[in-house]
Coordinates of C-alpha atoms in Angstrom, one line a residue:
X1 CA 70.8 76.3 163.7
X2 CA 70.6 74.8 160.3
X3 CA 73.8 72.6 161.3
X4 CA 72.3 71.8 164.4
X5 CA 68.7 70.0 162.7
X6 CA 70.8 68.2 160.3
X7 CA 72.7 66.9 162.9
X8 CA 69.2 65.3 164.7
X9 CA 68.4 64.1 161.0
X10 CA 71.1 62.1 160.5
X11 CA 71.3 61.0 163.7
X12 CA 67.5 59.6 163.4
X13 CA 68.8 57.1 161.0
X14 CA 71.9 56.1 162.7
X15 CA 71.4 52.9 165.5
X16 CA 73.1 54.9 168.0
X17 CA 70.6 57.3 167.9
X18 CA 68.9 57.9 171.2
X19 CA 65.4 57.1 172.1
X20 CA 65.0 61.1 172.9
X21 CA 66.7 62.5 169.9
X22 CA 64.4 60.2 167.8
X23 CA 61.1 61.4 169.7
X24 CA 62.0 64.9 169.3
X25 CA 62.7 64.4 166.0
X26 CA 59.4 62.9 165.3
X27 CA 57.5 65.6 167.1
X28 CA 59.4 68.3 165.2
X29 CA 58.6 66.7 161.7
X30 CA 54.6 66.3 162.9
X31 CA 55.0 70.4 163.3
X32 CA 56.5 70.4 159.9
X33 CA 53.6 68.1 158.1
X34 CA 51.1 70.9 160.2
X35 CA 53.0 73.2 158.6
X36 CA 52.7 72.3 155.5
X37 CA 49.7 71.1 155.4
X38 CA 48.3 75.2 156.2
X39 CA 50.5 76.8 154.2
X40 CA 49.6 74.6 150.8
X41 CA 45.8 75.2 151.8
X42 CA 46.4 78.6 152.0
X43 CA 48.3 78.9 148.6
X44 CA 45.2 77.4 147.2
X45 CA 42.5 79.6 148.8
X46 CA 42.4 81.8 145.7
X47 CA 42.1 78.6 143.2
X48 CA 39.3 77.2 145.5
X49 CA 37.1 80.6 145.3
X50 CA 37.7 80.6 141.5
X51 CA 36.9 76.8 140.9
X52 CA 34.2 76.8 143.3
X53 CA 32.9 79.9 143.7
X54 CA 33.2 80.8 147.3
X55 CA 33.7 84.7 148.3
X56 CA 36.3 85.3 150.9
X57 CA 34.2 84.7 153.8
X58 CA 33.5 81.1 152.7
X59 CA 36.9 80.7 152.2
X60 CA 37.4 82.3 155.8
X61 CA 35.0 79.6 157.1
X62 CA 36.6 76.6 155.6
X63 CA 39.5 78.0 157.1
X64 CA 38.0 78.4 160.0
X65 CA 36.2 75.4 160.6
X66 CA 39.5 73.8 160.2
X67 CA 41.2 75.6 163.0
X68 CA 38.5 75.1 165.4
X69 CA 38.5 71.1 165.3
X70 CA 42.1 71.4 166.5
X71 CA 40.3 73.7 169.5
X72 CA 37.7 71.7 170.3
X73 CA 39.5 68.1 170.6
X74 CA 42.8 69.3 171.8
X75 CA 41.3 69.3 175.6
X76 CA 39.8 66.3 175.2
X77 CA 42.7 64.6 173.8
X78 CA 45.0 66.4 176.8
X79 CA 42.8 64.6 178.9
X80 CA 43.7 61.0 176.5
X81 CA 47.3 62.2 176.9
X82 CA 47.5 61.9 180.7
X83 CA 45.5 58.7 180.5
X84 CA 46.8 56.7 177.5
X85 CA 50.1 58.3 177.5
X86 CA 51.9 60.2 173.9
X87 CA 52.6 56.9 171.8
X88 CA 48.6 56.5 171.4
X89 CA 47.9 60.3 170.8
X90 CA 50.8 60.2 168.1
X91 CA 49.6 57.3 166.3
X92 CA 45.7 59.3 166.5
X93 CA 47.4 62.2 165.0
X94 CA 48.8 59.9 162.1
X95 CA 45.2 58.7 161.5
X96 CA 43.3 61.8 160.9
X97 CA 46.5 63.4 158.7
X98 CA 46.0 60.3 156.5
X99 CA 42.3 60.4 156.3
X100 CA 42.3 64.4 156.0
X101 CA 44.1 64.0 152.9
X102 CA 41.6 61.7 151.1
X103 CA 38.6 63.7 152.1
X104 CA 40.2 66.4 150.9
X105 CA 40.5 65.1 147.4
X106 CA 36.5 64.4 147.1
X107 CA 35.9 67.7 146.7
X108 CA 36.0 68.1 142.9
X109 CA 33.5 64.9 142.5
X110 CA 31.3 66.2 144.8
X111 CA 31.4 69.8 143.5
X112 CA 30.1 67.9 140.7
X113 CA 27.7 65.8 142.0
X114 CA 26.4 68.6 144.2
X115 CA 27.0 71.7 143.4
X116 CA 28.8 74.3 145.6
X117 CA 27.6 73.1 148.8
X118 CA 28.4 69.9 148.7
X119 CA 32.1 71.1 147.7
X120 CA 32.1 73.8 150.7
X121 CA 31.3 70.5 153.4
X122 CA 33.9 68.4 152.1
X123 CA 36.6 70.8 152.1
X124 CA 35.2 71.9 155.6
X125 CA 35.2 68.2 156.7
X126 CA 38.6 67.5 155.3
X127 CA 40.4 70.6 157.2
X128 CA 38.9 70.3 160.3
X129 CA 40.1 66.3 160.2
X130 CA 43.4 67.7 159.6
X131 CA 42.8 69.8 162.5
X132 CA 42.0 67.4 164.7
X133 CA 45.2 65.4 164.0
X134 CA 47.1 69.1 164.9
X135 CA 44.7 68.6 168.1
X136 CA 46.2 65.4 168.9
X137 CA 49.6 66.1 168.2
X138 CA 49.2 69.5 170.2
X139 CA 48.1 67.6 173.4
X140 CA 50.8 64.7 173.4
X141 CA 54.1 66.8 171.6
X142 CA 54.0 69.9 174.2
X143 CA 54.3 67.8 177.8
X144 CA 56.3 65.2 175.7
X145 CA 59.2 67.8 175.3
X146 CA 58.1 69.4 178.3
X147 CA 59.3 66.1 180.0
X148 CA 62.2 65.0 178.0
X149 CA 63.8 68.6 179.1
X150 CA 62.5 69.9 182.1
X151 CA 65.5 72.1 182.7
X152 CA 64.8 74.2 179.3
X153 CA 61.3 74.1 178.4
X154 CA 61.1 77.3 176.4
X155 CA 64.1 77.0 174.4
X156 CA 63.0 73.4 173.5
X157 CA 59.3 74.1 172.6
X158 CA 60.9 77.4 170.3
X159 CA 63.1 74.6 168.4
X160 CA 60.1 71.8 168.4
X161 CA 57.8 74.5 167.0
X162 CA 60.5 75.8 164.3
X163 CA 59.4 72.6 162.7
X164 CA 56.1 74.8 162.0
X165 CA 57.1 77.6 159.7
X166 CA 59.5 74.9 158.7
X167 CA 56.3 73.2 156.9
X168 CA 55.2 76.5 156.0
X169 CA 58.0 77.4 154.3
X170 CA 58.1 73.6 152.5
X171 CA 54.4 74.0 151.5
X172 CA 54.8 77.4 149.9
X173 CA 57.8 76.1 147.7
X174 CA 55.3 73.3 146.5
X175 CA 53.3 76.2 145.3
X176 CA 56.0 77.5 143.6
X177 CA 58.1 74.4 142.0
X178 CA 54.1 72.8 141.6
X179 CA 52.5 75.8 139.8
X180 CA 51.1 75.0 137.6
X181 CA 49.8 71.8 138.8
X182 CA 45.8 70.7 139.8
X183 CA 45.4 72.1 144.0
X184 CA 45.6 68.4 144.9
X185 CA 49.0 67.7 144.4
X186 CA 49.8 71.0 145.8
X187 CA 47.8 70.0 149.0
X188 CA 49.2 66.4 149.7
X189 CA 53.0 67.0 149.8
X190 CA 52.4 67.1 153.2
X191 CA 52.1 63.3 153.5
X192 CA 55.8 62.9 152.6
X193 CA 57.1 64.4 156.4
X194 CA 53.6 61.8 157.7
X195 CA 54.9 58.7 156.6
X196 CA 58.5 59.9 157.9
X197 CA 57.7 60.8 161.5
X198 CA 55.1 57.4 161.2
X199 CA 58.1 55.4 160.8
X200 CA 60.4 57.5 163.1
X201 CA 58.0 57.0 166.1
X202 CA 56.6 53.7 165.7
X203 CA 57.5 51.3 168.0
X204 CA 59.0 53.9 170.3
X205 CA 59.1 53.7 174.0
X206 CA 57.7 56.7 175.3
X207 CA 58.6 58.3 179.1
X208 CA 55.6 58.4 181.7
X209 CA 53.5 61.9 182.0
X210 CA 53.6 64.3 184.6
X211 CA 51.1 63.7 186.4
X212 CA 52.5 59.6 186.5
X213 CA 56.1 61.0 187.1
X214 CA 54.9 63.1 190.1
X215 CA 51.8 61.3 191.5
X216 CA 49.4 63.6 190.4
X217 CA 45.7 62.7 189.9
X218 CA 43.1 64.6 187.8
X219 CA 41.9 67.0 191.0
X220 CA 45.3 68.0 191.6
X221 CA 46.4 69.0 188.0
X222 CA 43.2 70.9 187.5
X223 CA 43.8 73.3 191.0
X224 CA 46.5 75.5 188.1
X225 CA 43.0 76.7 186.4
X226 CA 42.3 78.8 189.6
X227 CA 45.0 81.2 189.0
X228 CA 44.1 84.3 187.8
X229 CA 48.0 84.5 186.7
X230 CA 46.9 81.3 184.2
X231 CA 43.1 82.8 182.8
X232 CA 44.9 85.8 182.3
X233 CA 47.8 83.7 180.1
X234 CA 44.7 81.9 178.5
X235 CA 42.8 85.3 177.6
X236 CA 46.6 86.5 175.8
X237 CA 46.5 82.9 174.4
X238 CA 43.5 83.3 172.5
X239 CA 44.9 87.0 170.8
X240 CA 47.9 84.9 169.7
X241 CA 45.8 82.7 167.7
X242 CA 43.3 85.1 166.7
X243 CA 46.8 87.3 165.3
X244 CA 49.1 84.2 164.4
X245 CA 46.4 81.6 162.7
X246 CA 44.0 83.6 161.7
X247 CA 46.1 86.1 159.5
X248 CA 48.5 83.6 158.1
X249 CA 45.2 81.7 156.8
X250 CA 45.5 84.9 154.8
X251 CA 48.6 86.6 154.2
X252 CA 49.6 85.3 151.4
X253 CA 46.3 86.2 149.4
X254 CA 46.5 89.3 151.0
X255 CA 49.6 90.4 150.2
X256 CA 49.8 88.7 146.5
X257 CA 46.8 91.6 146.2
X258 CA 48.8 94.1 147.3
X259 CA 51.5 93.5 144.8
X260 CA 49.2 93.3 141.7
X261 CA 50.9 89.5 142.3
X262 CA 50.0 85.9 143.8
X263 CA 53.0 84.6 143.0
X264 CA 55.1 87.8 145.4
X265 CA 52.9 86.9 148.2
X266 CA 53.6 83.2 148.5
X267 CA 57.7 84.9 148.2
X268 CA 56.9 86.9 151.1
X269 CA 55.3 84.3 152.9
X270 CA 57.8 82.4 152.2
X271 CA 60.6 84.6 153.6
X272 CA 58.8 85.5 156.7
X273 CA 58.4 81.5 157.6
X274 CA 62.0 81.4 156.8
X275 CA 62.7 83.8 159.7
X276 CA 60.8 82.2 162.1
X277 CA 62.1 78.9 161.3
X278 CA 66.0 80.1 161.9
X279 CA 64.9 82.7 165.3
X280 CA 63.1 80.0 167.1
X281 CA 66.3 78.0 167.6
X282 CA 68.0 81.0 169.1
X283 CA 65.5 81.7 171.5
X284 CA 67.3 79.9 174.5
X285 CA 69.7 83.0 174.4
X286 CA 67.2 85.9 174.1
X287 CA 65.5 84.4 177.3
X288 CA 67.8 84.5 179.3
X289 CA 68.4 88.1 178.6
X290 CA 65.2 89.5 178.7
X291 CA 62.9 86.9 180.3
X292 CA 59.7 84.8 178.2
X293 CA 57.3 88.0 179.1
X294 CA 59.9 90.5 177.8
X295 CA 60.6 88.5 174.5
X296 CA 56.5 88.5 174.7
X297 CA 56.2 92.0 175.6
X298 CA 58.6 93.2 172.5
X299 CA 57.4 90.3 169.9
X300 CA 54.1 91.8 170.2
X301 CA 55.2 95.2 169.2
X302 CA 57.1 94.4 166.6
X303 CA 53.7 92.3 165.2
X304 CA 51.6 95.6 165.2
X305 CA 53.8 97.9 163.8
X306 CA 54.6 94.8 161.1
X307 CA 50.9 94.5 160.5
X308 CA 50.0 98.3 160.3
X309 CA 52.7 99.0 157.9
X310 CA 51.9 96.1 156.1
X311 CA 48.3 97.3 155.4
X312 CA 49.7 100.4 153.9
X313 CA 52.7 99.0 151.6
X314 CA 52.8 100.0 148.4
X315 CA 50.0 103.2 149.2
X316 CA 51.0 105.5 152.6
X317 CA 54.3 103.5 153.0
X318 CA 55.9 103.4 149.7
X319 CA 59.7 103.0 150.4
X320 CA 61.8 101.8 147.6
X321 CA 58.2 100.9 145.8
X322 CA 55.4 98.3 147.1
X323 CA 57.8 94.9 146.9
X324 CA 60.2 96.7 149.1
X325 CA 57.6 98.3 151.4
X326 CA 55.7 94.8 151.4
X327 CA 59.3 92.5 152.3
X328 CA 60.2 95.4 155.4
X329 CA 57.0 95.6 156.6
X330 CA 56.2 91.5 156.5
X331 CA 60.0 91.3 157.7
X332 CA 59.2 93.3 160.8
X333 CA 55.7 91.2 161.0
X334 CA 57.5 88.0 160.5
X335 CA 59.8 88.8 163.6
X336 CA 57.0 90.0 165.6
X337 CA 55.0 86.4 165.2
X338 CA 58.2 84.0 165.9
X339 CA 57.9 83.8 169.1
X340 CA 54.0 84.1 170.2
X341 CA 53.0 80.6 170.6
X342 CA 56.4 78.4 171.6
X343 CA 56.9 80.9 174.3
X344 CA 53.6 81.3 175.6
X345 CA 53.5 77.8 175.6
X346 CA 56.9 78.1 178.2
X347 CA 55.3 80.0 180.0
X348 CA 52.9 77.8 181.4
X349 CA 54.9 75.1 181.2
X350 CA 57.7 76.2 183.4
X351 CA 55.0 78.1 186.0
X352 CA 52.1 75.8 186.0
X353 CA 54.3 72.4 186.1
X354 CA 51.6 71.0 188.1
X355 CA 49.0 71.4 185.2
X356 CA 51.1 69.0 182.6
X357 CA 49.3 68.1 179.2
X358 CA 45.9 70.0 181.0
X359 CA 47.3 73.3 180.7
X360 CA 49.2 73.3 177.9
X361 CA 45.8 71.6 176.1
X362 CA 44.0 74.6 177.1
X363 CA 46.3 77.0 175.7
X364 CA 46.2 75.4 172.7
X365 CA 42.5 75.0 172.6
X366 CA 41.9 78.9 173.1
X367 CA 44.3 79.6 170.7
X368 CA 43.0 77.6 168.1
X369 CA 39.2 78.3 169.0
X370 CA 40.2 81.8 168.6
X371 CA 41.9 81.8 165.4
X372 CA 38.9 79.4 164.1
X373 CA 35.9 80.7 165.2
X374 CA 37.1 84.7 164.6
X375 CA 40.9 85.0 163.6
X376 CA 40.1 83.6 159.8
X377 CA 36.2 83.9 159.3
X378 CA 36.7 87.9 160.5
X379 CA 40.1 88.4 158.4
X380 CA 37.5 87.1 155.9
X381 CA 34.1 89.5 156.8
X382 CA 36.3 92.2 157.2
X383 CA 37.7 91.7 153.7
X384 CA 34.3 91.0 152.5
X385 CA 32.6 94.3 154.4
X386 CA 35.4 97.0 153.4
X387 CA 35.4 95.8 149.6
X388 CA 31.8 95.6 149.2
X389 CA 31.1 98.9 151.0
X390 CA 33.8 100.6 148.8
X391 CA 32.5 99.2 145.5
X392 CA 29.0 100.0 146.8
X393 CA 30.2 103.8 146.7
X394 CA 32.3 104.0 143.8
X395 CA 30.5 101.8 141.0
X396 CA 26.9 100.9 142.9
X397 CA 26.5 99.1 139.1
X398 CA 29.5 97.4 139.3
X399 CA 28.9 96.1 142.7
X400 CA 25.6 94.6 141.7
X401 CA 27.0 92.6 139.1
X402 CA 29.7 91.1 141.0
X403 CA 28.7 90.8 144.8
X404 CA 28.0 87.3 146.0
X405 CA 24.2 85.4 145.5
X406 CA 24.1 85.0 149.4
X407 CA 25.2 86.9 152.4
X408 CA 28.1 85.6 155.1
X409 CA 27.8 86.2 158.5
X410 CA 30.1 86.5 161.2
X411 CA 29.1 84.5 164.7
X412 CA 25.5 84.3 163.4
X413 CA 25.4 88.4 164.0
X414 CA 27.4 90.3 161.3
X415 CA 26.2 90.1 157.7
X416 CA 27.9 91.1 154.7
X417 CA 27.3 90.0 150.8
X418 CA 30.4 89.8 149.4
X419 CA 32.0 89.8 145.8
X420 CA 31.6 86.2 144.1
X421 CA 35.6 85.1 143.7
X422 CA 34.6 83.4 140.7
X423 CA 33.5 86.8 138.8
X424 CA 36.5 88.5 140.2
X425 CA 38.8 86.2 138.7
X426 CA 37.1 86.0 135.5
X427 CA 37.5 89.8 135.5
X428 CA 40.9 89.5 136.5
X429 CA 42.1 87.7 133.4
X430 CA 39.0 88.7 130.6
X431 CA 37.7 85.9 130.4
X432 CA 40.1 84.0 129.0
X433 CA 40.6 81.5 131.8
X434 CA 36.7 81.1 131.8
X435 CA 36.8 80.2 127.5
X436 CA 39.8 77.7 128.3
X437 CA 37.1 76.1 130.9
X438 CA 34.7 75.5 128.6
X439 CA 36.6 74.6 125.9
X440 CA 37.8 71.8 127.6
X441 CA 34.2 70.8 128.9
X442 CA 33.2 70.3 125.5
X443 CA 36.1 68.3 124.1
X444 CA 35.6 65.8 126.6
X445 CA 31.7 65.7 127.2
X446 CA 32.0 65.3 130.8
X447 CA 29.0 67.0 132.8
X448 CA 32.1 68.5 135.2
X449 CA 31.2 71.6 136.2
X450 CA 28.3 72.5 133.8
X451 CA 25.9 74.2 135.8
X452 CA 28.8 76.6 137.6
X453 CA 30.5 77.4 134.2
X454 CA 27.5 77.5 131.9
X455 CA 26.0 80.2 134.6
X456 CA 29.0 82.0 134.6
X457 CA 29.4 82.1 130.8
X458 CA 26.1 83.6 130.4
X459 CA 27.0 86.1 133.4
X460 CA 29.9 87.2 131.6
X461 CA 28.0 87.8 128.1
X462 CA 26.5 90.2 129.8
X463 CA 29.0 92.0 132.3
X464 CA 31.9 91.9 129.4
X465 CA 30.3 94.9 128.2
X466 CA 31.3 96.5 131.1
X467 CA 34.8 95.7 131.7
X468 CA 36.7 98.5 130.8
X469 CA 34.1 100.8 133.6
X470 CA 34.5 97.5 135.9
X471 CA 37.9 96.2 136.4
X472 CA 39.6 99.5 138.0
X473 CA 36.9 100.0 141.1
X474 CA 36.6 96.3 141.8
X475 CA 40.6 95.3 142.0
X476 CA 40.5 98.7 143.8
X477 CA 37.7 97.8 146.5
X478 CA 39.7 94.2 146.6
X479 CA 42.8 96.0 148.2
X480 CA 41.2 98.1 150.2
X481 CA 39.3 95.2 151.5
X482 CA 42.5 93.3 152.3
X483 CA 44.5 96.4 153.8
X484 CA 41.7 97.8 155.8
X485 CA 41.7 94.3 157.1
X486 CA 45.6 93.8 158.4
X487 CA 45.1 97.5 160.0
X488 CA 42.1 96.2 162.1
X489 CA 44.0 92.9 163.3
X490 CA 46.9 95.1 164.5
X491 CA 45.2 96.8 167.2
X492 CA 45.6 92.6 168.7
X493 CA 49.0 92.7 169.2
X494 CA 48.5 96.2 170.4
X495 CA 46.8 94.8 173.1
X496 CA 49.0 91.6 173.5
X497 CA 51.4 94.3 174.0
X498 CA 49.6 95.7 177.3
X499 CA 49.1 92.3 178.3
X500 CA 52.7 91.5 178.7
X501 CA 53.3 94.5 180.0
X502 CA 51.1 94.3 183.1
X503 CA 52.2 90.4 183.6
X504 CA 56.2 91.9 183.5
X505 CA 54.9 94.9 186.4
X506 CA 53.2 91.9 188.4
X507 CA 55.8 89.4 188.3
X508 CA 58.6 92.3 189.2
X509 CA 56.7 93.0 192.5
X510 CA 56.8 89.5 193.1
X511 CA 60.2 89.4 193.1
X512 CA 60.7 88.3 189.6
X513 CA 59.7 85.8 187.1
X514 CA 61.4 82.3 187.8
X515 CA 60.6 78.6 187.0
X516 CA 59.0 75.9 189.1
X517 CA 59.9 72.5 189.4
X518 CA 58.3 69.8 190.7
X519 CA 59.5 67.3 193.7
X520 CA 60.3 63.9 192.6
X521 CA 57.4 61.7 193.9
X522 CA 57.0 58.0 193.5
X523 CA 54.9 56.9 190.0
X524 CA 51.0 55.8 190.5
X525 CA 49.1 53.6 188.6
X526 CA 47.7 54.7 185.5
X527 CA 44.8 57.1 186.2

């Protein structure tokens, strides 16, 4: 597989290189600035509550907000797709990646010019920009592939979208080889695989859409959305965001907790992006054994009984100690997840032909809607609820002095007040992080950050007294937040599970799941 993508890389530079090899190419390293682009932010989370001061559900929210500006423009742009073609919806997505980037970086002068809020916005703003290039790319990368290979659209999409936890895997070794360094640099390494797919597709000559190819209009592509067969794909859709998205937006600060270390859940994350990125080029092979619904059917067992075991490493399942637990139980997790979206995706593509860039755009727009509106803000409430109502049992006192000033809510009808991440990590290290902080403020005379730090210095004069009755119920209630919050998320899959199960049943008493092509049909004018 390795052999196989460093083959397509050197052929990108050679002049023989084929107009196809070079577009999916390009499309595969878009996935891999995606990539890393959400694994880097979530590396990060933990330094953004600490420097900012959000509790986990604002972090969940930012997160959040980011995922569902991929959902909300990714129909919309489908709809650009069929009508401008891919080169314009490519060159979009290069836009808002750029401009993501530079909006990102305001945040620390406007944390300072306004406060916390002003800092939540901007980092709101500046992930859901890069969301909406993810959008972009989403609508015009899927039917691109989808027509460049029309004879083996799932094992294609699987390789295009190992170029995801290919970024992943990239942007958590820039937390590693970076630590160390300010979040920004962290964050931006993902404009090096930008400017390399920019060049790689400009210029390009890109083949006519479905619906051009096959002298489809708008009315005839839509008639696919009456199939109970493709709500019922959608509905599924929208768990595999909720489960896929939405918990890596966390797993790495989820699982650094359960270790006692950050730097052992950016490993594991690491390791689990690894697999995906070698098993989705081998998925041609496993089709055709088992069919896209059974790979479906047993990728989503394998994700709850990854994510249940997960929320007990290290406590119930203990084997070989909590690292050991941890890596078996992610490793079974990580298997479980490969698959979800590149197949799915299949799916439709290869029995709702008719559909093009419409209903692949829908899939993607549940998914992501899903995985931004509940997969990370709940992963975040739930986190925020358990910990909260644990610390409110064990150490009521310790609870008031570190919940959050405000209360988070979930969908405008859950409310929870959290633990303020900045007290928590001044907990974590004594202080010392905190003194360093202020230090530094004074030496320079620079107004950075007064208000935040000076209020947390005179919080901690008081609630230093209390650390030796403090830190063992709060780090407690912090795990117990984080591992009741992977147990809930695994009754998804669970039902993902049934899901597949009852498509399998149907499509066996229809004689069996098979592809559908298309008839050849004279092109129309653009529509």
């Amino acid at each position: 597989m390795m052999q196989r993508f460093s083959q397509l890389i050197i052929m990108a530079h050679s002049n023989s290189v084929s107009n196809s090899n070079r577009l999916f190419l390009g499309s595969f390293l878009i996935l891999v600035a995606a990539g890393m682009g959400f694994s880097a932010r979530g590396a990060i989370l933990g330094t953004w509550g600490a420097e900012f001061g959000f509790t986990q559900s604002e972090l969940g929210v930012i997160t959040g907000f980011g995922l569902t500006g991929f959902g909300l423009t990714v129909v919309f742009f489908s709809v650009l797709t069929e009508r401008l073609g891919y080169g314009v919806l490519i060159a979009l997505t290069f836009f808002f990646h750029a401009v993501s980037g530079l909006v990102t970086l305001a945040a620390v002068p406007v944390f300072h010019a306004f406060g916390k809020e002003g800092a939540f916005w901007c980092l709101t703003i500046g992930t859901s920009m890069f969301a909406v290039g993810n959008g972009a790319s989403e609508a015009a990368i899927n039917p691109l592939v989808a027509v460049l290979h029309p004879t083996e659209r799932t094992h294609r999409l699987n390789i295009l979208h190992a170029g995801y936890p290919g970024g992943l895997i990239l942007g958590a070794l820039m937390g590693v080889l970076l630590k160390g360094a300010r979040w920004e640099i962290i964050l931006l390494t993902y404009l090096v695989p930008t400017v390399i797919y920019g060049v790689l597709m400009f210029g390009q000559k890109f083949p006519a859409s479905q619906a051009r190819k096959h002298n489809m209009g708008m009315s005839t592509m839509l008639k696919d959305f009456a199939s109970p067969v493709l709500l019922f794909l959608l509905l599924l859709m929208a768990m595999v965001g909720f489960v896929e998205l939405g918990t890596d937006s966390w797993i790495q600060n989820i699982t650094g907790s359960l270790m006692a270390d950050p730097q052992k859940g950016l490993y594991l994350f690491i390791w689990t992006s690894s697999m995906m990125f070698v098993l989705r080029f081998v998925a041609g092979p496993i089709v055709h054994r088992i069919s896209p619904l059974g790979l479906l059917f047993a990728s989503a067992c394998f994700g709850a009984t990854g994510l249940f075991f997960l929320s007990e490493a290290g406590a119930k399942f203990n084997l070989g100690g909590p690292m050991v637990a941890a890596s078996l139980a992610a490793t079974v997790y990580g298997i479980g997840k490969t698959f979800y979206w590149p197949t799915m995706l299949g799916v439709v593509a290869e029995r709702f032909p008719r559909g093009g860039a419409y209903t692949l755009g829908a899939m993607g727009c549940v998914a992501t809607l899903s995985a931004g509106l509940l997969g990370g803000p709940a992963i975040g409430y739930m986190q925020d609820y358990f910990a909260s109502q644990d610390l409110q049992e064990k150490a009521p006192a310790a609870y008031e002095r570190y919940r959050a000033d405000k209360e988070n809510s979930l969908l405008w009808i859950f409310h929870v007040r959290g633990l303020d991440g900045s007290k928590v990590a001044v907990l974590a290290d004594n202080g010392s992080q905190l003194s360093e902080d202020l230090r530094l403020l004074q030496e320079s005379a620079k107004p950075e950050q007064k208000m935040h730090l000076a209020s947390l210095r005179d919080w901690w004069k008081g609630a230093r007294a209390e650390t030796a009755q403090d830190s063992a119920p709060v780090n407690e209630a912090t795990l117990r937040g984080g591992r009741m919050a992977l147990r809930c998320t695994a009754f998804v899959p669970v039902t993902m599970a049934l899901g597949y199960l009852l498509l399998i049943l149907y499509f066996k008493a229809k004689g069996g799941y098979k592809q559908i092509h298309l008839e050849e049909t004279p092109p129309i004018a653009p529509l």
